[in-house]
CSV table of C-alpha atoms and ligand atoms in Angstrom, one decimal:
chain,number,residue,atom,x,y,z
A,175,MET,CA,156.8,-66.7,43.5
A,176,SER,CA,156.5,-63.0,42.7
A,177,ALA,CA,153.2,-61.2,42.8
A,178,LYS,CA,153.4,-60.9,39.1
A,179,ALA,CA,153.9,-64.7,38.7
A,180,ILE,CA,150.9,-65.4,41.0
A,181,GLY,CA,148.8,-63.0,39.0
A,182,PHE,CA,149.7,-65.0,35.9
A,183,GLU,CA,148.7,-68.3,37.6
A,184,MET,CA,145.4,-66.8,38.6
A,185,ASN,CA,144.7,-65.8,35.0
A,186,LYS,CA,145.4,-69.2,33.6
A,187,PRO,CA,142.6,-71.8,33.4
A,188,VAL,CA,142.3,-73.8,36.6
A,189,LEU,CA,141.6,-76.9,34.4
A,190,ALA,CA,143.1,-77.5,31.0
A,191,VAL,CA,141.9,-80.6,29.1
A,192,GLU,CA,143.8,-81.2,25.8
A,193,GLY,CA,143.5,-83.9,23.2
A,194,LEU,CA,141.7,-86.1,25.7
A,195,THR,CA,140.7,-89.4,24.3
A,196,VAL,CA,139.4,-92.7,25.7
A,197,SER,CA,138.8,-95.7,23.7
A,198,PHE,CA,136.7,-98.6,24.8
A,199,ASP,CA,137.5,-101.6,22.5
A,200,GLY,CA,138.1,-99.2,19.6
A,201,PHE,CA,135.1,-97.0,20.4
A,202,LYS,CA,136.1,-93.4,21.3
A,203,ALA,CA,133.7,-92.3,24.0
A,204,VAL,CA,135.8,-89.1,24.4
A,205,ASP,CA,137.6,-88.1,21.3
A,206,ASP,CA,140.4,-85.5,21.1
A,207,LEU,CA,138.6,-83.2,23.5
A,208,ASN,CA,139.8,-79.7,24.6
A,209,LEU,CA,138.2,-77.9,27.4
A,210,TYR,CA,139.4,-74.9,29.5
A,211,LEU,CA,137.8,-73.9,32.8
A,212,ASP,CA,138.5,-70.6,34.6
A,213,ARG,CA,138.7,-70.0,38.3
A,214,ASN,CA,135.2,-69.3,39.8
A,215,GLU,CA,133.6,-70.3,36.6
A,216,VAL,CA,130.3,-72.4,36.4
A,217,ARG,CA,130.5,-74.4,33.2
A,218,VAL,CA,127.7,-76.7,32.1
A,219,VAL,CA,128.2,-79.6,29.8
A,220,ILE,CA,125.2,-80.6,27.8
A,221,GLY,CA,124.6,-83.1,25.0
A,222,PRO,CA,122.6,-86.2,23.9
A,223,ASN,CA,122.8,-89.4,25.9
A,224,GLY,CA,126.0,-91.3,25.1
A,225,ALA,CA,127.8,-88.1,24.1
A,226,GLY,CA,130.6,-88.8,26.6
A,227,LYS,CA,129.6,-86.4,29.4
A,228,THR,CA,129.9,-88.8,32.3
A,229,THR,CA,133.0,-90.4,30.8
A,230,LEU,CA,134.6,-86.9,30.8
A,231,LEU,CA,134.0,-86.6,34.5
A,232,ASP,CA,135.3,-90.2,35.1
A,233,LEU,CA,138.5,-89.2,33.3
A,234,ILE,CA,139.0,-86.0,35.3
A,235,CYS,CA,138.5,-87.7,38.6
A,236,GLY,CA,140.7,-90.7,37.7
A,237,LYS,CA,138.0,-93.3,37.7
A,238,THR,CA,138.7,-94.0,34.0
A,239,ARG,CA,142.2,-93.9,32.5
A,240,ALA,CA,142.7,-91.8,29.4
A,241,THR,CA,144.0,-93.4,26.2
A,242,ALA,CA,145.6,-90.1,25.1
A,243,GLY,CA,145.8,-86.5,26.0
A,244,SER,CA,146.3,-84.4,29.1
A,245,ILE,CA,144.3,-83.1,32.0
A,246,ARG,CA,146.1,-80.3,33.9
A,247,PHE,CA,144.6,-79.0,37.1
A,248,LYS,CA,146.5,-75.9,38.5
A,249,GLY,CA,149.4,-77.0,36.3
A,250,GLN,CA,149.5,-80.6,37.7
A,251,GLU,CA,149.0,-83.5,35.3
A,252,LEU,CA,146.1,-85.6,36.6
A,253,THR,CA,146.0,-88.4,34.0
A,254,ARG,CA,148.6,-90.5,35.8
A,255,LYS,CA,147.3,-89.8,39.4
A,256,ALA,CA,145.2,-92.2,41.5
A,257,GLU,CA,141.7,-91.1,42.4
A,258,TYR,CA,142.6,-90.3,46.0
A,259,GLN,CA,145.5,-88.1,44.8
A,260,ILE,CA,143.1,-86.2,42.6
A,261,VAL,CA,140.7,-85.6,45.5
A,262,ARG,CA,143.7,-84.4,47.5
A,263,ALA,CA,144.7,-82.1,44.7
A,264,GLY,CA,141.3,-80.4,45.1
A,265,VAL,CA,138.9,-82.0,42.8
A,266,GLY,CA,135.5,-83.2,44.2
A,267,ARG,CA,133.0,-85.2,42.1
A,268,LYS,CA,129.4,-86.0,42.7
A,269,PHE,CA,127.9,-89.0,41.0
A,270,GLN,CA,124.4,-89.2,39.6
A,271,THR,CA,123.0,-91.3,42.5
A,272,PRO,CA,123.6,-89.9,46.0
A,273,SER,CA,126.0,-92.0,48.1
A,274,ILE,CA,125.2,-90.9,51.6
A,275,TYR,CA,124.9,-93.1,54.7
A,276,GLU,CA,121.1,-93.3,55.2
A,277,ALA,CA,121.3,-94.7,58.8
A,278,LEU,CA,123.6,-91.8,59.9
A,279,THR,CA,122.5,-88.3,60.7
A,280,VAL,CA,123.2,-85.3,58.5
A,281,PHE,CA,125.8,-84.2,61.0
A,282,GLU,CA,127.5,-87.6,61.0
A,283,ASN,CA,127.6,-87.7,57.2
A,284,LEU,CA,129.2,-84.3,57.0
A,285,GLU,CA,131.5,-84.9,59.9
A,286,MET,CA,133.0,-88.1,58.3
A,287,SER,CA,133.7,-86.1,55.1
A,288,TYR,CA,136.0,-83.7,56.9
A,289,PRO,CA,139.4,-84.3,55.4
A,290,ALA,CA,141.5,-86.8,57.4
A,291,GLY,CA,145.2,-86.7,57.5
A,292,ARG,CA,145.6,-83.2,58.9
A,293,LYS,CA,147.9,-84.5,61.6
A,294,VAL,CA,146.8,-83.3,65.0
A,295,LEU,CA,148.4,-84.3,68.3
A,296,GLY,CA,146.3,-85.7,71.1
A,297,ALA,CA,146.4,-82.5,73.0
A,298,LEU,CA,144.8,-80.7,70.1
A,299,LEU,CA,142.0,-83.1,69.8
A,300,PHE,CA,139.5,-80.9,71.5
A,301,LYS,CA,140.4,-77.9,69.3
A,302,ARG,CA,140.1,-80.1,66.3
A,303,SER,CA,136.6,-81.3,67.2
A,304,ALA,CA,135.5,-77.7,67.7
A,305,GLU,CA,136.8,-76.9,64.3
A,306,VAL,CA,135.0,-79.9,62.7
A,307,ILE,CA,131.7,-78.9,64.4
A,308,ALA,CA,132.0,-75.4,63.2
A,309,ARG,CA,132.7,-76.5,59.7
A,310,VAL,CA,129.8,-79.0,59.8
A,311,GLU,CA,127.4,-76.3,60.9
A,312,GLN,CA,128.6,-73.9,58.3
A,313,VAL,CA,128.2,-76.4,55.5
A,314,ALA,CA,124.8,-77.6,56.7
A,315,ALA,CA,123.6,-73.9,56.6
A,316,GLU,CA,125.0,-73.6,53.0
A,317,ILE,CA,123.1,-76.7,51.8
A,318,PHE,CA,119.8,-75.7,53.5
A,319,LEU,CA,120.0,-78.4,56.1
A,320,ALA,CA,120.8,-76.4,59.3
A,321,GLU,CA,117.4,-77.5,60.8
A,322,ARG,CA,118.0,-81.1,59.9
A,323,LEU,CA,121.5,-81.7,61.4
A,324,HIS,CA,120.3,-84.4,63.7
A,325,SER,CA,117.8,-86.1,61.4
A,326,GLU,CA,118.7,-89.5,59.9
A,327,ALA,CA,119.8,-88.9,56.3
A,328,GLY,CA,117.4,-91.7,55.1
A,329,LEU,CA,114.5,-89.5,56.1
A,330,LEU,CA,115.5,-86.6,53.9
A,331,SER,CA,113.7,-85.9,50.6
A,332,HIS,CA,115.5,-86.9,47.4
A,333,GLY,CA,116.6,-83.3,46.8
A,334,GLN,CA,117.9,-82.9,50.4
A,335,LYS,CA,119.9,-86.1,49.9
A,336,GLN,CA,121.5,-84.6,46.8
A,337,TRP,CA,122.3,-81.4,48.8
A,338,LEU,CA,123.8,-83.5,51.6
A,339,GLU,CA,126.1,-85.2,49.1
A,340,ILE,CA,127.1,-81.8,47.7
A,341,GLY,CA,127.8,-80.8,51.4
A,342,MET,CA,130.0,-83.8,51.9
A,343,LEU,CA,132.1,-82.6,49.0
A,344,LEU,CA,132.1,-79.1,50.3
A,345,MET,CA,133.6,-80.4,53.6
A,346,GLN,CA,136.8,-81.0,51.7
A,347,ASP,CA,136.7,-77.5,50.2
A,348,PRO,CA,137.6,-78.6,46.7
A,349,GLU,CA,138.8,-76.0,44.2
A,350,LEU,CA,136.9,-77.8,41.4
A,351,LEU,CA,133.5,-79.4,42.1
A,352,MET,CA,132.0,-81.6,39.4
A,353,LEU,CA,128.4,-82.6,39.5
A,354,ASP,CA,126.6,-85.1,37.2
A,355,GLU,CA,122.9,-84.2,36.7
A,356,PRO,CA,122.4,-82.7,40.2
A,357,VAL,CA,118.8,-81.6,39.8
A,358,ALA,CA,117.4,-84.8,38.2
A,359,GLY,CA,114.3,-85.9,40.2
A,360,MET,CA,114.2,-82.6,42.2
A,361,SER,CA,111.0,-80.5,42.6
A,362,VAL,CA,110.9,-77.0,41.0
A,363,SER,CA,111.6,-75.2,44.2
A,364,GLU,CA,114.5,-77.6,45.0
A,365,ARG,CA,115.9,-76.8,41.5
A,366,GLY,CA,115.8,-73.1,42.3
A,367,GLN,CA,117.5,-73.6,45.6
A,368,THR,CA,120.2,-75.8,43.9
A,369,ALA,CA,120.9,-73.0,41.4
A,370,GLU,CA,121.3,-70.6,44.2
A,371,LEU,CA,123.6,-73.0,46.0
A,372,LEU,CA,125.8,-73.5,43.0
A,373,LYS,CA,126.1,-69.8,42.3
A,374,ARG,CA,127.1,-69.2,45.9
A,375,ILE,CA,129.7,-72.0,46.1
A,376,SER,CA,131.3,-70.9,42.8
A,377,ARG,CA,132.4,-67.6,44.3
A,378,ASN,CA,135.5,-69.3,45.5
A,379,ARG,CA,135.8,-72.4,43.4
A,380,SER,CA,135.1,-73.7,39.8
A,381,VAL,CA,132.1,-75.8,39.1
A,382,LEU,CA,131.6,-78.2,36.2
A,383,VAL,CA,128.1,-79.5,35.9
A,384,ILE,CA,126.4,-81.9,33.5
A,385,GLU,CA,122.7,-81.2,33.2
A,386,HIS,CA,119.7,-81.6,30.9
A,387,ASP,CA,117.3,-79.2,32.5
A,388,MET,CA,117.6,-76.1,30.2
A,389,ASP,CA,115.9,-73.7,32.6
A,390,PHE,CA,118.4,-74.8,35.3
A,391,VAL,CA,121.3,-74.6,32.8
A,392,LYS,CA,120.3,-71.1,31.8
A,393,SER,CA,120.1,-69.9,35.4
A,394,ILE,CA,123.6,-71.0,36.4
A,395,ALA,CA,125.9,-71.4,33.4
A,396,HIS,CA,128.6,-68.8,32.6
A,397,LYS,CA,129.4,-70.8,29.5
A,398,VAL,CA,128.0,-74.0,28.0
A,399,THR,CA,129.9,-76.8,26.2
A,400,VAL,CA,127.9,-79.1,24.0
A,401,LEU,CA,129.3,-82.6,23.6
A,402,HIS,CA,128.4,-84.9,20.7
A,403,GLN,CA,130.1,-88.2,20.0
A,404,GLY,CA,132.9,-87.5,22.4
A,405,ARG,CA,133.7,-84.2,20.8
A,406,VAL,CA,133.0,-80.5,21.4
A,407,LEU,CA,130.2,-79.6,19.0
A,408,ALA,CA,129.8,-76.0,20.3
A,409,GLU,CA,130.8,-73.8,23.1
A,410,GLY,CA,129.8,-70.3,24.3
A,411,SER,CA,127.0,-68.4,26.0
A,412,MET,CA,123.7,-70.1,26.6
A,413,ASP,CA,122.1,-67.9,23.9
A,414,ALA,CA,124.8,-68.6,21.3
A,415,VAL,CA,124.6,-72.3,21.9
A,416,GLN,CA,120.8,-72.4,21.9
A,417,SER,CA,120.6,-70.7,18.5
A,418,ASN,CA,123.4,-72.8,17.0
A,419,PRO,CA,121.8,-74.9,14.2
A,420,LYS,CA,124.2,-77.9,14.8
A,421,VAL,CA,123.1,-78.0,18.5
A,422,ILE,CA,119.4,-77.7,17.6
A,423,GLU,CA,119.9,-80.6,15.2
A,424,VAL,CA,121.6,-83.1,17.5
A,425,TYR,CA,120.2,-82.1,20.8
A,426,LEU,CA,117.8,-79.3,21.5
A,427,GLY,CA,115.5,-80.1,18.6
A,428,HIS,CA,114.6,-83.5,20.2
B,43,ADP,N1,133.4,-98.5,30.7
B,43,ADP,C1,132.9,-98.4,29.5
B,43,ADP,N2,133.1,-99.4,28.6
B,43,ADP,C2,132.5,-99.3,27.4
B,43,ADP,N3,131.8,-98.3,26.9
B,43,ADP,C3,131.6,-97.3,27.8
B,43,ADP,C4,132.1,-97.3,29.1
B,43,ADP,N4,131.7,-96.1,29.7
B,43,ADP,C5,131.0,-95.5,28.8
B,43,ADP,N5,130.9,-96.2,27.6
B,43,ADP,C6,130.2,-95.7,26.4
B,43,ADP,O1,130.7,-94.4,26.1
B,43,ADP,C7,129.6,-93.6,25.6
B,43,ADP,C8,129.5,-92.4,26.4
B,43,ADP,O2,128.9,-92.7,27.6
B,43,ADP,P1,128.6,-91.6,28.7
B,43,ADP,O3,129.9,-90.9,29.0
B,43,ADP,O4,128.0,-92.3,29.9
B,43,ADP,O5,127.6,-90.7,28.0
B,43,ADP,P2,126.6,-89.5,28.6
B,43,ADP,O6,127.0,-89.3,30.0
B,43,ADP,O7,126.9,-88.3,27.8
B,43,ADP,O8,125.2,-89.9,28.4
B,43,ADP,C9,128.4,-94.5,25.5
B,43,ADP,O9,128.2,-95.0,24.2
B,43,ADP,C10,128.7,-95.6,26.6
B,43,ADP,O10,128.0,-96.7,26.3
B,44,MG,MG1,125.8,-89.4,31.8
């Protein structure tokens, strides 16, 4: 590819969702949705309960199959791929409740998230383990758990467990990281640290976040998309969205 062509690829949205629809027994949880995400962008999706936010993430990560529409990630169509193929393509997704192994240490949880399948011959095993250890230490520092590497994950605070799960996703170095309500149940100081973490990790990846905490949204969002009844009700800067009468009526006014 020429430098010019690569430049063009870099300017295109990393994720392009078009006409996305999913119907559950005739009920459209996501309805003809369009969404474009840039490289290194932090996008926050807000909206009332039942708006289709979690379903949107389910569709992107392949957990739910679309009824219609397309999801292109770096030009590749995702709607017909299996979940593991979507992970391999570079999409990581964090669910609302942390799914870490409580009986294992922080180190072990991170270690087992290191991508498998990078075929290494026996002779290179030592080199590989050094590489894994270095990566675990780097990620642990990023998620504020460097001092807790050898603690059992079950002993961490709720917020630290959430960070550990983000760390497990970072081990795979995804180009798109999706997080569903990452600061729910966190203390004020943990929320501040999570905002710092997301800003830092978006320097070389895109982040799609669902969140209700408006102070948190304001501190991280480049752009906000408001969903309502499976459709985009409004999209733009936090200020524009917050002063939009339609958004106040269906969401912020409550
Ligand atoms: N697998 C499913 N089967 C039937 N209805 C579903 C399913 N998943 C979600 N829904 C419905 O779709 C709507 C959107 O849900 P959801 O995406 O979880 O909303 P949000 O995350 O914005 O609160 C809700 O009315 C929900 O009940
Ligand atoms: Mg939800």
